[in-house]
Each structure stands twice: as C-alpha cells, then as structure tokens.
XYZ file of C-alpha atoms in Angstrom:
152
model
C 23.292 -15.325 36.124
C 20.442 -17.785 35.622
C 20.246 -18.631 31.909
C 16.632 -19.801 32.298
C 15.644 -16.295 33.433
C 17.398 -14.694 30.458
C 15.697 -16.951 27.902
C 12.450 -16.708 29.849
C 12.317 -13.025 28.927
C 11.873 -14.067 25.311
C 9.438 -16.906 25.936
C 12.094 -19.638 25.785
C 13.449 -21.922 28.433
C 11.730 -23.664 31.291
C 8.877 -21.723 32.760
C 8.990 -22.001 36.529
C 5.727 -20.049 36.712
C 3.526 -21.953 34.285
C 0.325 -20.382 35.631
C 1.584 -16.861 34.989
C 0.447 -15.306 31.702
C 3.137 -13.900 29.423
C 3.116 -10.108 29.113
C 2.148 -10.423 25.450
C -1.128 -12.105 26.474
C -2.061 -9.122 28.635
C -1.243 -6.727 25.813
C -3.271 -8.778 23.334
C -6.220 -8.847 25.729
C -5.949 -5.082 26.317
C -5.998 -4.400 22.566
C -9.474 -5.937 22.456
C -10.912 -3.598 25.097
C -13.044 -0.537 24.429
C -10.534 1.498 26.481
C -7.753 0.696 24.013
C -9.926 1.161 20.925
C -11.289 4.550 21.965
C -7.764 5.642 22.878
C -6.463 4.596 19.464
C -9.273 6.512 17.753
C -8.389 9.600 19.776
C -4.659 9.368 19.099
C -5.115 8.631 15.400
C -7.169 11.766 14.799
C -5.493 14.138 17.249
C -1.940 13.250 16.236
C -2.767 12.510 12.597
C -3.123 16.128 11.515
C 0.214 17.006 13.060
C 1.914 13.964 11.484
C 0.512 14.814 8.037
C 1.844 18.374 8.335
C 5.272 17.071 9.347
C 5.390 14.751 6.325
C 4.347 17.564 3.971
C 7.000 19.883 5.423
C 9.595 17.147 5.023
C 8.600 16.629 1.382
C 8.731 20.373 0.699
C 12.352 20.448 1.855
C 13.242 17.733 -0.632
C 15.392 18.807 -3.597
C 12.966 17.240 -6.049
C 9.731 18.341 -4.408
C 6.772 17.958 -6.691
C 3.575 19.779 -5.801
C 1.740 16.841 -4.248
C 0.194 18.571 -1.269
C -3.386 18.077 -2.457
C -2.998 14.412 -3.383
C -0.820 13.549 -0.398
C -3.173 15.446 1.895
C -6.238 13.635 0.560
C -4.548 10.249 0.810
C -3.334 11.064 4.305
C -6.807 12.126 5.402
C -8.344 8.993 3.932
C -5.874 6.753 5.727
C -6.133 8.607 9.020
C -9.914 8.880 9.225
C -10.701 5.392 7.964
C -8.175 3.857 10.348
C -9.468 5.950 13.241
C -13.013 4.866 12.408
C -11.829 1.251 12.398
C -10.950 1.591 16.081
C -14.290 3.039 17.160
C -16.683 1.280 14.779
C -17.605 -1.364 17.348
C -18.653 1.228 19.916
C -21.861 0.144 21.603
C -23.324 2.838 23.826
C -25.520 0.230 25.500
C -22.395 -1.487 26.859
C -20.932 -0.220 30.146
C -17.321 -0.812 29.070
C -17.782 1.355 25.973
C -19.538 4.070 27.978
C -16.731 4.028 30.544
C -14.093 4.253 27.824
C -15.848 7.205 26.155
C -16.209 8.894 29.555
C -12.522 8.317 30.337
C -11.333 10.005 27.138
C -13.941 12.738 26.888
C -12.422 16.191 26.901
C -12.485 19.116 24.495
C -9.868 17.495 22.225
C -11.813 14.238 22.007
C -14.964 16.094 20.991
C -12.950 17.913 18.326
C -11.764 14.516 17.044
C -15.350 13.274 16.757
C -16.395 16.454 14.939
C -13.414 16.297 12.567
C -14.314 12.725 11.665
C -17.933 13.640 11.055
C -16.847 16.528 8.841
C -14.487 14.302 6.858
C -17.068 11.570 6.302
C -19.650 14.184 5.251
C -17.217 15.472 2.625
C -16.647 11.992 1.207
C -20.344 11.194 1.509
C -20.054 8.266 3.908
C -23.178 9.210 5.794
C -23.545 5.935 7.715
C -20.266 6.690 9.443
C -21.419 10.261 10.103
C -24.597 8.995 11.737
C -22.668 6.522 13.887
C -20.204 9.179 15.054
C -23.036 11.659 15.614
C -24.615 9.193 18.075
C -21.362 9.180 20.034
C -21.209 12.991 19.929
C -24.795 13.271 21.198
C -24.054 10.767 23.972
C -21.031 12.835 25.073
C -23.010 16.074 24.998
C -25.836 14.531 27.061
C -23.318 13.284 29.611
C -21.794 16.762 29.867
C -25.223 18.291 30.485
C -26.012 15.666 33.127
C -22.683 16.309 34.845
C -23.363 20.056 34.928
C -26.820 19.449 36.396
C -25.294 17.251 39.108
C -22.857 20.018 40.012
C -25.666 22.513 40.626
C-alpha cells in the first residue's frame, strides 16, 4: 500500500500530479454554474413540500405535540421559498448558460415549482420576486410553444 496515495485522498502528502485539480475544485466550480443553481431551485421547491409534511407528521407523533402546524408551516414555507429564490435570483435569460439550464430542467414539475414560488411571493407581497419568476415562466412557455411549432 502506498501511503502517499492514501493521504493524497484527503489532500495531504506529496502530489505526484500537481497539474491535476482536486475534486473539491471541480465541485466548487460546478456550484457556481447556472445548471447547479437551477437544479437547486427545482429540488428545494419540489422536495420542500414533502419534507415539511414529514416534519409536521413527526411532530404530531411526539408525546408533547403542541399545535404548531400554522407557525411551523409558515416558517417552513418562508425558509424553503426564500432559499429556493436565492438559487435562481441570478438567472439571466440573455445568457446562453442560463437558458440551457432552464431548458434542461423544464418539465411539468419545474413549471409547477415556478408557479408555487410566484404564488408564495404574491401572498407575502414580494412582488419584485413575482415579476422576476414570471419572466422565467413566460420564457419557458414561449419555448414550449416554439418547440410545438417546430414539431408540426
């Protein structure tokens, strides 16, 4: 067993391949891409509702359950939607990478995620965020129409 290889897994030891980037660099670079950010937005919203329901069900099974569903639900929604918005707030529909990322993730579920976010931000009266998300929704809908026209 080569001890340098073992410690090399953790970033220690002599690096025989000094020109090779560590895996963490690739991951860090990927986290800055539109592909990653749009994916995080999608996952946050789509899985967030399910996670919130699981937490509420867990709390209900507790021996000392206090009726917190409204407060916990509101706090959960706030955290989920604001964090999801964080991931997509830099979306620039003039940029090819952002357009490609939106195209990659666009399906019925993704559109539902956009609409859920718009609905949430309307309810809390954050209309700038609604307008921003609405632009993305319109872009997706236009792309769907164009794709259908190409098929005919």
